[in-house]
Coordinates of C-alpha atoms and ligand atoms in Angstrom, one line a residue:
M48 CA -22.3 -35.3 28.6
T49 CA -25.1 -33.8 28.1
H50 CA -27.9 -35.6 25.0
S51 CA -29.8 -32.8 22.9
I52 CA -32.0 -35.1 21.1
I53 CA -35.6 -34.5 19.7
F54 CA -38.3 -37.0 21.0
D55 CA -40.7 -38.6 18.0
T56 CA -43.2 -40.2 20.0
D57 CA -46.5 -41.9 20.3
P58 CA -47.9 -41.5 23.1
G59 CA -48.6 -44.1 24.6
V60 CA -48.1 -46.1 28.2
D61 CA -44.7 -46.7 27.8
D62 CA -43.5 -43.3 25.8
A63 CA -44.9 -41.3 28.8
Q64 CA -42.2 -43.1 31.6
A65 CA -40.0 -42.6 28.2
I66 CA -41.1 -38.7 28.3
A67 CA -41.0 -38.6 31.8
I68 CA -37.4 -39.6 31.7
A69 CA -36.2 -37.1 29.0
L70 CA -37.7 -35.1 30.8
R71 CA -36.4 -35.1 33.7
H72 CA -32.8 -36.5 33.1
P73 CA -29.7 -33.9 33.9
E74 CA -27.7 -35.0 31.0
V75 CA -31.1 -35.3 28.9
D76 CA -31.7 -31.6 26.8
L77 CA -34.7 -31.9 25.2
L78 CA -35.3 -30.3 22.4
G79 CA -38.4 -31.1 20.9
M80 CA -41.5 -33.8 21.1
T81 CA -42.1 -35.0 17.2
T82 CA -45.4 -36.7 17.7
T83 CA -47.1 -39.7 15.4
Y84 CA -50.2 -42.2 15.2
G85 CA -49.1 -45.3 16.8
N86 CA -50.3 -46.0 20.1
V87 CA -52.9 -43.3 20.0
D88 CA -54.3 -40.8 16.8
V89 CA -52.1 -38.6 16.3
E90 CA -53.8 -35.4 17.8
T91 CA -54.4 -37.3 21.2
A92 CA -50.0 -38.0 20.7
T93 CA -49.9 -34.5 20.8
H94 CA -51.8 -33.6 23.7
N95 CA -50.8 -36.4 25.7
A96 CA -47.1 -34.8 24.7
L97 CA -48.0 -31.1 26.2
L98 CA -49.9 -32.3 29.2
L99 CA -46.6 -34.9 30.2
A100 CA -44.4 -31.5 29.4
E101 CA -46.8 -29.1 30.9
L102 CA -47.3 -31.8 34.3
A103 CA -43.4 -32.0 34.5
G104 CA -43.3 -28.1 34.8
R105 CA -41.6 -27.7 32.2
K106 CA -42.2 -25.5 28.1
I107 CA -40.7 -27.8 25.6
P108 CA -42.2 -27.2 21.5
V109 CA -44.2 -29.7 20.7
A110 CA -44.7 -30.3 17.2
Q111 CA -47.1 -32.4 15.2
G112 CA -46.5 -35.0 12.7
A113 CA -48.2 -38.4 10.8
A114 CA -51.9 -38.7 11.0
A115 CA -51.2 -42.2 8.5
P116 CA -48.4 -44.7 7.2
L117 CA -47.0 -43.5 4.6
I118 CA -48.2 -46.3 2.0
K119 CA -50.5 -49.5 3.8
P120 CA -54.1 -48.1 5.3
R121 CA -53.6 -47.6 9.2
H122 CA -54.9 -50.1 11.5
A123 CA -56.9 -49.1 14.8
P124 CA -55.2 -48.0 17.6
P125 CA -54.6 -50.6 20.3
A126 CA -57.1 -49.1 22.9
H127 CA -56.7 -52.4 24.5
I128 CA -52.8 -52.0 25.6
H129 CA -52.6 -48.1 26.2
G130 CA -56.2 -47.1 26.6
A131 CA -58.6 -45.0 24.5
N132 CA -56.6 -41.9 25.5
G133 CA -53.1 -43.2 25.0
L134 CA -52.8 -43.2 29.4
G135 CA -55.0 -46.3 30.4
N136 CA -58.3 -44.1 30.3
I137 CA -57.5 -42.5 33.5
T138 CA -58.9 -38.6 33.6
L139 CA -56.6 -36.2 32.7
P140 CA -55.8 -32.9 33.9
T141 CA -56.3 -30.1 31.3
V142 CA -54.0 -28.9 28.8
S143 CA -52.9 -25.5 28.2
G144 CA -50.1 -25.2 25.3
R145 CA -50.5 -25.7 22.3
A146 CA -48.5 -27.8 19.2
E147 CA -45.8 -25.9 17.3
S148 CA -47.3 -24.2 14.0
R149 CA -44.5 -26.0 12.4
C150 CA -45.2 -29.7 11.0
A151 CA -42.7 -33.0 13.0
A152 CA -40.4 -33.0 9.7
Q153 CA -39.7 -29.7 9.4
F154 CA -39.4 -29.1 13.3
I155 CA -36.7 -31.9 13.2
V156 CA -35.3 -30.4 10.0
D157 CA -34.9 -26.9 10.9
T158 CA -33.3 -28.3 14.4
V159 CA -30.8 -30.1 12.9
N160 CA -29.6 -28.1 10.9
E161 CA -29.5 -25.4 13.7
R162 CA -27.0 -27.8 15.7
P163 CA -25.3 -29.5 12.7
G164 CA -23.7 -32.6 14.3
E165 CA -25.3 -32.3 17.7
V166 CA -28.9 -33.6 17.3
T167 CA -29.7 -37.0 18.5
L168 CA -33.0 -38.3 17.1
V169 CA -35.2 -40.5 19.4
A170 CA -37.8 -42.3 17.6
V171 CA -40.0 -44.7 19.4
G172 CA -43.1 -44.9 17.6
P173 CA -43.7 -45.4 13.5
L174 CA -40.8 -44.1 11.7
G175 CA -43.5 -41.8 9.0
N176 CA -42.0 -38.4 11.1
L177 CA -38.1 -39.6 10.3
A178 CA -38.9 -40.4 7.3
A179 CA -40.8 -37.3 5.7
A180 CA -37.7 -35.2 7.3
L181 CA -35.5 -37.2 5.5
Q182 CA -36.8 -36.5 2.1
L183 CA -37.9 -32.7 2.8
D184 CA -34.3 -32.9 3.4
P185 CA -31.2 -35.8 2.6
T186 CA -28.5 -34.0 4.2
L187 CA -29.6 -34.8 7.1
V188 CA -28.1 -38.2 7.5
D189 CA -25.0 -36.3 7.7
K190 CA -26.1 -33.8 10.4
V191 CA -27.5 -35.7 12.8
K192 CA -25.2 -36.8 15.8
G193 CA -27.1 -39.7 15.4
V194 CA -30.9 -41.4 15.8
V195 CA -31.9 -44.3 18.1
V196 CA -35.2 -46.1 17.2
M197 CA -36.8 -48.4 19.7
G198 CA -38.8 -51.2 16.8
G199 CA -37.9 -53.8 15.5
S200 CA -37.0 -57.2 16.4
I201 CA -33.5 -59.9 15.4
R202 CA -33.8 -62.9 17.9
E203 CA -37.2 -62.6 19.9
G204 CA -39.8 -62.4 16.9
G205 CA -42.4 -60.3 16.3
N206 CA -45.1 -58.4 19.2
V207 CA -47.8 -58.0 16.6
T208 CA -47.2 -60.4 14.2
P209 CA -45.1 -63.7 14.8
V210 CA -42.4 -61.7 13.2
A211 CA -43.1 -58.0 13.3
E212 CA -42.6 -55.2 16.3
A213 CA -45.2 -52.8 16.0
N214 CA -43.8 -49.5 15.6
M215 CA -42.1 -51.7 12.5
F216 CA -45.3 -52.7 11.4
N217 CA -47.7 -50.2 11.6
D218 CA -45.2 -48.4 8.4
P219 CA -43.1 -51.1 6.8
D220 CA -42.2 -48.4 4.8
A221 CA -41.2 -45.6 6.5
A222 CA -38.7 -47.7 8.6
A223 CA -37.6 -49.0 5.4
R224 CA -36.8 -45.4 5.0
V225 CA -35.3 -45.2 8.0
L226 CA -32.9 -47.7 9.0
T227 CA -31.3 -47.6 5.0
A228 CA -30.9 -44.2 4.9
G229 CA -27.1 -44.2 5.9
W230 CA -27.0 -41.7 8.8
P231 CA -25.5 -42.8 12.2
L232 CA -28.4 -45.4 14.0
T233 CA -28.7 -47.7 16.6
L234 CA -31.7 -49.9 16.9
V235 CA -33.4 -51.2 19.8
G236 CA -36.1 -53.9 20.0
L237 CA -37.7 -56.3 21.9
D238 CA -34.3 -58.2 21.9
V239 CA -34.0 -56.5 24.9
T240 CA -36.8 -53.9 25.4
H241 CA -38.2 -58.1 26.3
R242 CA -35.8 -58.8 29.1
C243 CA -36.8 -55.6 30.9
V244 CA -40.1 -55.3 33.0
L245 CA -40.8 -52.0 34.7
T246 CA -42.2 -54.4 38.6
P247 CA -45.3 -52.8 40.7
A248 CA -42.7 -51.8 42.9
H249 CA -40.6 -49.9 40.5
M250 CA -43.6 -48.2 40.1
A251 CA -44.1 -47.0 43.3
R252 CA -40.7 -45.2 43.4
I253 CA -41.5 -43.5 40.6
E254 CA -45.3 -42.2 41.3
G255 CA -43.9 -40.8 45.2
G256 CA -41.4 -39.4 43.6
Q257 CA -43.1 -37.4 40.6
G258 CA -46.0 -35.8 42.0
E259 CA -49.4 -35.6 39.2
L260 CA -47.0 -36.5 36.9
G261 CA -46.5 -39.9 38.7
R262 CA -50.3 -40.0 39.3
V263 CA -50.3 -40.4 35.8
L264 CA -47.7 -42.5 35.1
A265 CA -49.0 -45.1 37.8
G266 CA -52.3 -44.9 36.6
S267 CA -52.0 -45.8 33.6
Y268 CA -49.2 -48.2 33.4
A269 CA -51.9 -49.9 36.1
F270 CA -54.0 -50.4 32.4
Y271 CA -51.3 -51.4 30.9
R272 CA -49.9 -54.3 33.4
D273 CA -53.0 -55.9 32.6
F274 CA -52.2 -56.7 29.6
Y275 CA -48.3 -57.5 30.1
Q276 CA -49.9 -60.3 32.7
S277 CA -52.3 -61.4 30.1
A278 CA -50.2 -61.0 26.9
L279 CA -46.3 -62.2 28.0
G280 CA -47.4 -63.3 31.8
I281 CA -45.4 -61.1 33.9
D282 CA -46.3 -59.1 36.7
G283 CA -45.0 -55.2 35.3
C284 CA -44.6 -54.0 31.8
C285 CA -41.8 -54.0 29.6
P286 CA -40.6 -50.2 29.0
H287 CA -40.1 -50.3 25.6
D288 CA -39.8 -46.7 24.7
S289 CA -37.1 -45.6 28.3
C290 CA -35.2 -48.4 26.4
A291 CA -33.8 -46.4 23.9
L292 CA -33.3 -43.4 26.5
A293 CA -31.3 -46.1 28.9
W294 CA -29.2 -46.9 25.7
L295 CA -28.6 -43.5 24.9
L296 CA -27.8 -42.7 28.5
R297 CA -26.2 -46.0 30.2
P298 CA -24.6 -47.6 26.8
E299 CA -22.6 -50.6 28.9
L300 CA -25.7 -52.1 29.8
F301 CA -26.1 -53.6 26.1
T302 CA -24.2 -55.7 23.6
T303 CA -24.9 -54.4 20.3
S304 CA -23.7 -56.2 17.0
R305 CA -22.7 -54.1 13.3
G306 CA -24.6 -55.3 10.5
H307 CA -27.0 -54.1 7.8
L308 CA -30.9 -54.1 8.0
S309 CA -33.5 -54.6 5.3
V310 CA -37.9 -53.8 6.7
V311 CA -39.9 -56.4 4.9
T312 CA -43.1 -53.7 3.0
E313 CA -45.0 -56.6 1.9
G314 CA -47.0 -59.9 2.7
D315 CA -47.1 -61.8 5.8
A316 CA -44.0 -60.4 7.0
E317 CA -44.5 -57.2 6.2
G318 CA -42.5 -55.3 9.2
Q319 CA -40.1 -57.8 10.1
T320 CA -36.4 -56.4 10.1
L321 CA -33.9 -58.7 8.7
F322 CA -30.5 -58.2 10.4
A323 CA -26.9 -59.3 8.2
P324 CA -24.2 -59.3 10.3
E325 CA -21.3 -57.1 9.5
G326 CA -18.5 -59.4 7.3
R327 CA -20.9 -62.8 7.1
D328 CA -21.7 -64.1 3.8
F329 CA -24.6 -65.5 2.7
I330 CA -26.0 -67.3 -0.6
E331 CA -27.0 -63.9 -2.5
D332 CA -25.6 -60.4 -0.7
R333 CA -29.4 -59.1 -1.1
W334 CA -29.3 -58.8 2.8
S335 CA -25.8 -57.1 2.6
R336 CA -26.1 -53.9 0.9
T337 CA -27.8 -51.7 3.0
P338 CA -25.5 -49.1 5.4
L339 CA -24.5 -50.6 8.8
V340 CA -26.4 -49.8 11.6
D341 CA -26.4 -50.7 15.4
V342 CA -28.5 -53.1 16.6
C343 CA -28.9 -54.2 20.1
L344 CA -29.0 -57.8 20.8
G345 CA -28.7 -57.8 24.8
V346 CA -28.9 -55.8 27.8
E347 CA -28.4 -56.2 31.9
G348 CA -32.3 -56.2 32.2
Q349 CA -32.6 -55.9 35.8
T350 CA -30.3 -52.7 36.1
V351 CA -31.8 -50.9 33.4
S352 CA -35.2 -51.7 34.8
D353 CA -33.6 -50.1 37.7
W354 CA -31.6 -47.7 36.6
I355 CA -35.0 -46.3 35.2
A356 CA -36.9 -46.3 38.8
E357 CA -33.9 -45.0 40.2
V358 CA -34.0 -41.7 37.4
L359 CA -37.7 -41.2 38.2
A360 CA -38.3 -41.9 42.0
Ligands
BDR274 C1 -43.6 -50.5 20.6 O1 -44.7 -50.2 20.5 C2 -45.5 -49.2 21.3 O2 -47.1 -49.7 21.5 C3 -44.8 -49.1 22.3 O3 -44.9 -47.8 22.5 C4 -43.2 -49.0 21.9 O4 -43.2 -47.9 21.1 C5 -43.3 -51.6 21.2 O5 -43.8 -52.3 20.6
CA275 CA1 -44.0 -46.0 21.2

């Protein structure tokens, strides 16, 4: 089965790995990329999305989007994790393509309306573009085929605060709107992405199989790997954003649970994702009033990591 997707992204080292999969996998029809600030500022995200498509020899529409969160002030990009250029501070080739004149939200609205029931939105950055698209056209909830979000954490704890995952923390207000919009959504969060490790051996295969794109993926990985070594003590990196595509393409490798999500938008727990399993009674029903969604809670991490290397080798 072919999946027609719009990939919403803030590339970013692990975004770049996922983009390479979206560009390469025979069952993915990449209709466009929409960019957001997050790992880098939005102009750099757009540059990197254009570059990665060019290095893969593909002409893919790229539409620039959110430059800042909906409400809260923007945090500085995490240059110590992704590099100031989002790709591990390696020297990058020149880009010749340009972004669409339409903004990301309009691109999403137009593309979904042109192909109702066919388009899956895969979002792997802060969720401002999807929130803006919903504001422009609330009927999107009934017109998308599905929404896959890399973000959040149910049992794993956070990676930027004790309870919040980065994409949720960067724009909790947008996340709250997107995760409770009532469209068919699956959350692929740290509960599964922290079980996957892209090792140096995996990356050696990828570098060998991807030409100039492989050089960029391997060079940026080397920088990112240092962060994971010091932060989590692992030899390799968690391929967070590729896991969203793994879920789409190899769902049998994941276990999910259905229930209600909420996002904390203020206070010490801002950006935390709260999950109330379907049918479970709590002392009040306030956590169970949001629409039902699916969350990934388990994964065959080794198999997913091997799959990523296999697709890109
Ligand atoms: C998420 O945050 C970003 O830094 C990564 O690209 C990924 O989308 C992981 O928490
Ligand atoms: Ca990302």
